[in-house]
mmCIF file of C-alpha atoms in Angstrom:
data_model
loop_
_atom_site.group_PDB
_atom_site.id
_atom_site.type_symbol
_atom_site.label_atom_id
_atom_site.label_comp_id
_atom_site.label_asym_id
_atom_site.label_seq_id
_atom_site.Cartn_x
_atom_site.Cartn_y
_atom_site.Cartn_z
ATOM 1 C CA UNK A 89 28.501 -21.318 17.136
ATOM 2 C CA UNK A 90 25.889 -21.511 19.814
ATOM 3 C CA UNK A 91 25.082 -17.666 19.367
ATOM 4 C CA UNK A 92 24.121 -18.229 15.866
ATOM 5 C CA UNK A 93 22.216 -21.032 16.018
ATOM 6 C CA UNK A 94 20.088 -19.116 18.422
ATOM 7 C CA UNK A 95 19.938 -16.286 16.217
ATOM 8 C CA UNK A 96 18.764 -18.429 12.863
ATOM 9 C CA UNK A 97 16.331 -19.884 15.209
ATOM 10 C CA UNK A 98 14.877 -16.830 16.527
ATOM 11 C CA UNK A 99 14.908 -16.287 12.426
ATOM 12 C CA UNK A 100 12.896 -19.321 11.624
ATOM 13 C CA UNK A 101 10.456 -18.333 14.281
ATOM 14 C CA UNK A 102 10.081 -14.758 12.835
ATOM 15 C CA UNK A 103 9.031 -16.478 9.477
ATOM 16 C CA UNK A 104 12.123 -15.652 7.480
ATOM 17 C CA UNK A 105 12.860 -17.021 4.369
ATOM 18 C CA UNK A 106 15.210 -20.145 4.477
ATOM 19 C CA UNK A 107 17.501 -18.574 1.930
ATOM 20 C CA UNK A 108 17.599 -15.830 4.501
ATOM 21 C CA UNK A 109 18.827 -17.496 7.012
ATOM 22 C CA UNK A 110 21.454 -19.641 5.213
ATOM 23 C CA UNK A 111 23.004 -16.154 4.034
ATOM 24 C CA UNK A 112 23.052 -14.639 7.519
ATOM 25 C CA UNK A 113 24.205 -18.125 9.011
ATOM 26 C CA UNK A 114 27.354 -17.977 6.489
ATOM 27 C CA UNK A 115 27.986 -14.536 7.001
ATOM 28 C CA UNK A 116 28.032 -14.953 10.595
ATOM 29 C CA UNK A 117 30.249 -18.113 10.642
ATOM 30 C CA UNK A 118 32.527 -15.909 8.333
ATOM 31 C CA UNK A 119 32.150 -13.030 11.151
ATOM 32 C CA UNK A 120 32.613 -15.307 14.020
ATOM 33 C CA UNK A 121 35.980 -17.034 11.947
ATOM 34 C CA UNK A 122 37.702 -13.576 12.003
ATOM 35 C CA UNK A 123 36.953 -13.124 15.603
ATOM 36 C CA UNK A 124 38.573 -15.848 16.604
ATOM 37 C CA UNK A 125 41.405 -15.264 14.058
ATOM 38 C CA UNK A 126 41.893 -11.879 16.033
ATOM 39 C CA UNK A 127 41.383 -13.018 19.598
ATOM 40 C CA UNK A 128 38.327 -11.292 20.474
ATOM 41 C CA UNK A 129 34.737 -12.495 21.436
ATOM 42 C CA UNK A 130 31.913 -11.047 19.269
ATOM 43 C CA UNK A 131 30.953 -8.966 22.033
ATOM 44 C CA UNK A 132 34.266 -7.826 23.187
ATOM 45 C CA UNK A 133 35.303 -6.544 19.159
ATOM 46 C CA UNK A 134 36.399 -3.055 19.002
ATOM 47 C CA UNK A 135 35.146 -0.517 15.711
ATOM 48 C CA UNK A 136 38.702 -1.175 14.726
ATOM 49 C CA UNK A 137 38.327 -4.769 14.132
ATOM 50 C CA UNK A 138 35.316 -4.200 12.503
ATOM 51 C CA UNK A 139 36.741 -2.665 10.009
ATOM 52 C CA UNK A 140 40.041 -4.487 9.675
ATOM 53 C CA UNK A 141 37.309 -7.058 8.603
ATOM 54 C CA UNK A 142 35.796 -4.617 6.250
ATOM 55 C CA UNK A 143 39.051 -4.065 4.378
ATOM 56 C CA UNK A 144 39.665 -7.539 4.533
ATOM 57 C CA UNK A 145 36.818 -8.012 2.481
ATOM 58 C CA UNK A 146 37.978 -5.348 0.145
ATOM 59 C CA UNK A 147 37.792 -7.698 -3.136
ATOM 60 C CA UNK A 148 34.183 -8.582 -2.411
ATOM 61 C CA UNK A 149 31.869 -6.597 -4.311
ATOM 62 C CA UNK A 150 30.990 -3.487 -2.876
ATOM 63 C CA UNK A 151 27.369 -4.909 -2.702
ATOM 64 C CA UNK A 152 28.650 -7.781 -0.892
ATOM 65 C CA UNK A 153 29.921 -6.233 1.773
ATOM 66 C CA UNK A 154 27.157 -3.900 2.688
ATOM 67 C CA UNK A 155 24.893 -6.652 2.742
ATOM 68 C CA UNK A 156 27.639 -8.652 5.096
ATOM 69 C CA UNK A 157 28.078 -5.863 7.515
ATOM 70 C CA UNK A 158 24.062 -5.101 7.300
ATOM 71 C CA UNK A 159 23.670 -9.015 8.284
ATOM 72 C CA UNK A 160 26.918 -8.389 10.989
ATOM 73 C CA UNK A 161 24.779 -5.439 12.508
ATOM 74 C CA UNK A 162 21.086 -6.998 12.472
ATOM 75 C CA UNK A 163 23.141 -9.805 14.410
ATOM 76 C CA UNK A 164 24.241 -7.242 16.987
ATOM 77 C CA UNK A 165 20.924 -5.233 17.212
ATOM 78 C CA UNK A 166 18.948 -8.768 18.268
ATOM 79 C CA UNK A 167 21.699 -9.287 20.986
ATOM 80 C CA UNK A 168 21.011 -6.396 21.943
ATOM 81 C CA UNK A 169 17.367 -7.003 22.343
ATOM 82 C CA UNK A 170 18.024 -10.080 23.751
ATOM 83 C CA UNK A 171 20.248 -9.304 26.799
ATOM 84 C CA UNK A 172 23.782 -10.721 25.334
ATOM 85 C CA UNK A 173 25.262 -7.334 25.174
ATOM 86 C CA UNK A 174 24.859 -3.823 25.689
ATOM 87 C CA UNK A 175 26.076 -2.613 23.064
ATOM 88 C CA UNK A 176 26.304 -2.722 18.761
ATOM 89 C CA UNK A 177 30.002 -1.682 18.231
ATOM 90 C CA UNK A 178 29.004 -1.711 14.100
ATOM 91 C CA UNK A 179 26.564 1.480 15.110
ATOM 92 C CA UNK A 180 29.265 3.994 14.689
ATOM 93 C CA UNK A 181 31.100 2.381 11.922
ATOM 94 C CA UNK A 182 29.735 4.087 8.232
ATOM 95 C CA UNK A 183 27.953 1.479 5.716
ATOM 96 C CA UNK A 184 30.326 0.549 2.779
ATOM 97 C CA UNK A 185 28.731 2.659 0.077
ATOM 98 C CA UNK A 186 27.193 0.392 -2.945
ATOM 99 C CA UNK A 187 28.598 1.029 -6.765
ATOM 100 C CA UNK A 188 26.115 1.328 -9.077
ATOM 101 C CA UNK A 189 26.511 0.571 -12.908
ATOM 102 C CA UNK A 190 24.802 2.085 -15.386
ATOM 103 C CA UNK A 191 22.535 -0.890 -17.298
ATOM 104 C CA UNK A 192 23.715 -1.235 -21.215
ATOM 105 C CA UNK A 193 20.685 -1.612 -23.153
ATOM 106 C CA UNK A 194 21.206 -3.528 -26.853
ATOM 107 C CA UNK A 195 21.008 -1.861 -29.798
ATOM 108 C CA UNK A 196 18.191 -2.203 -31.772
ATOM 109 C CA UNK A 197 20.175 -4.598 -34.000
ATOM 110 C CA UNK A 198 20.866 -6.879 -31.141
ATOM 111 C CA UNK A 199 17.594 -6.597 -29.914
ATOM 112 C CA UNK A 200 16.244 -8.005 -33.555
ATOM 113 C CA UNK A 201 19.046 -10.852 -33.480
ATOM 114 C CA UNK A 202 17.749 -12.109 -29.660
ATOM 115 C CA UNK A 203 14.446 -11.995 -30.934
ATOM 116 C CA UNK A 204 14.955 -13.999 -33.905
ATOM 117 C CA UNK A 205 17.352 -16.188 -31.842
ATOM 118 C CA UNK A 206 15.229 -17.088 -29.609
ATOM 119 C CA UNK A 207 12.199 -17.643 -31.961
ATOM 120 C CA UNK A 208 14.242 -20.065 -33.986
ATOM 121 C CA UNK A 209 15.703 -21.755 -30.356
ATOM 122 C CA UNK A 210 13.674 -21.299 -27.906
ATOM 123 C CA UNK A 211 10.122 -22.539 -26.478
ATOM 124 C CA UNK A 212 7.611 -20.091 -27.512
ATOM 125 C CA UNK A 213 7.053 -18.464 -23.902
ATOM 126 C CA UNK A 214 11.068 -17.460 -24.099
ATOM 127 C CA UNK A 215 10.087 -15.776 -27.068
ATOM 128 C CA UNK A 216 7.285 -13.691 -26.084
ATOM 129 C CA UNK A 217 9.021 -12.500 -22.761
ATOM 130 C CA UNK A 218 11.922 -11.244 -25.024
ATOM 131 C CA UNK A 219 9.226 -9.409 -27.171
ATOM 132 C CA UNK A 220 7.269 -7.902 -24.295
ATOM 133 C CA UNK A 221 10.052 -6.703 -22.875
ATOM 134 C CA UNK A 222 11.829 -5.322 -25.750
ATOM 135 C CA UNK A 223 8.597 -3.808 -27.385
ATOM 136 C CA UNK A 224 6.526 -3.006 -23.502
ATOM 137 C CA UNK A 225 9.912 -1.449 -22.292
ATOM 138 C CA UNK A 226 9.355 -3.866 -19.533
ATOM 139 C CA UNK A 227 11.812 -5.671 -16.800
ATOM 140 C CA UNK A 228 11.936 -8.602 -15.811
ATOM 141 C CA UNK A 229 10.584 -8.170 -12.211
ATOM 142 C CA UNK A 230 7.749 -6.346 -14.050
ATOM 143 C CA UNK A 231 6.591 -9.087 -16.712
ATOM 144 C CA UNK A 232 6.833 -11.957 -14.530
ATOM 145 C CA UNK A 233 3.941 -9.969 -12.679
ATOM 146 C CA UNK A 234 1.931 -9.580 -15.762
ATOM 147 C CA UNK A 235 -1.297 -11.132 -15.970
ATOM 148 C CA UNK A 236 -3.179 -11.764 -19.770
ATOM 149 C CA UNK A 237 -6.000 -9.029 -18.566
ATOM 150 C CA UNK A 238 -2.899 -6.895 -18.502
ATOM 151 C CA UNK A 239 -2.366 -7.137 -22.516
ATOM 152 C CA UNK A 240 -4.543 -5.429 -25.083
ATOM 153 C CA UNK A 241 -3.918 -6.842 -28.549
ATOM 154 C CA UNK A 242 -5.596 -4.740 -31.458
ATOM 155 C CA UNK A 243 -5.202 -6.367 -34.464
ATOM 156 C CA UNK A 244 -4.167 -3.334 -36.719
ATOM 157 C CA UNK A 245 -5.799 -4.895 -40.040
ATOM 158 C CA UNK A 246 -2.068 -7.085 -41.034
ATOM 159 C CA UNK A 247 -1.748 -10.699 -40.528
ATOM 160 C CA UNK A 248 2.184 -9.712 -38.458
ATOM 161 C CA UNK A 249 0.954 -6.587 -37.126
ATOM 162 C CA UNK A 250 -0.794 -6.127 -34.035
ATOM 163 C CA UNK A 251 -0.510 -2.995 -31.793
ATOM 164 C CA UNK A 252 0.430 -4.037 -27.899
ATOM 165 C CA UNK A 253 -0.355 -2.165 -25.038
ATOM 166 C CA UNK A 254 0.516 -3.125 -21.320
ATOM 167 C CA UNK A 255 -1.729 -1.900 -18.817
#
């Protein structure tokens, strides 16, 4: 589609990521499919529609389609700004809420079997980000921003033992 091509571009030129604009390109094409599967032209879609495509997308996760109908919208809101149409007919239309799951943390037992898993399996680095994370209480988006001024080992007078703090 013409419309989306321009929109990507005007991406590209706004320094979005590439992996960005393949998601929003897809989406779209999706979004543009289902218009033309129920006769109307982007810009002529009524809320209705909209959400007949919403509940088509019902086995989607629930994360999925927010971020489809967020990409939908953004698509809408830079026609808008660019003179294709007056009007976003997604502005009315409530987001699809996001479930949440609670995170299962191992036990302390499976925590002991990764770590000797992965000391007997793995390359060395595999093993220390298991063991900062399990022993710092750290995630992942956290240590892979760690830098080695950010550890303090004290050796605690053991050869095994050291005491590790993250800063």
């Amino acid at each position: 589609d013409k419309l989306i091509k321009m929109f990507t571009y005007d991406m590209k030129i706004n320094h979005k990521s590439p992996n960005s604009i393949y998601r929003y390109e897809r989406a779209l094409l999706r979004y543009m499919g289902f218009c033309r599967q129920v006769g109307s032209h982007p810009y002529e879609i009524s809320r209705r529609e909209i959400k007949g495509y919403l509940y088509e997308m019902e086995k989607l996760k629930s994360k999925t389609v927010h971020n489809i109908f967020s990409m939908v919208s953004s698509f809408y809101d830079w026609s808008i700004r660019e003179e294709y149409t007056k009007a976003n007919p997604t502005k009315w239309i409530v987001k699809p809420k996001i479930e949440f799951r609670l995170v299962q943390f191992p036990t302390e037992e499976e925590y002991r079997e990764l770590v000797e898993y992965t000391k007997n399996n793995c390359r060395p680095s595999v093993s220390i980000f298991i063991e900062l994370m399990g022993e710092a209480g750290l995630r992942i988006s956290e240590l892979v921003h760690v830098k080695q001024g950010d550890i303090l080992l004290q050796d605690k007078g053991g050869k095994a033992f050291h005491e590790l703090r993250v800063i």
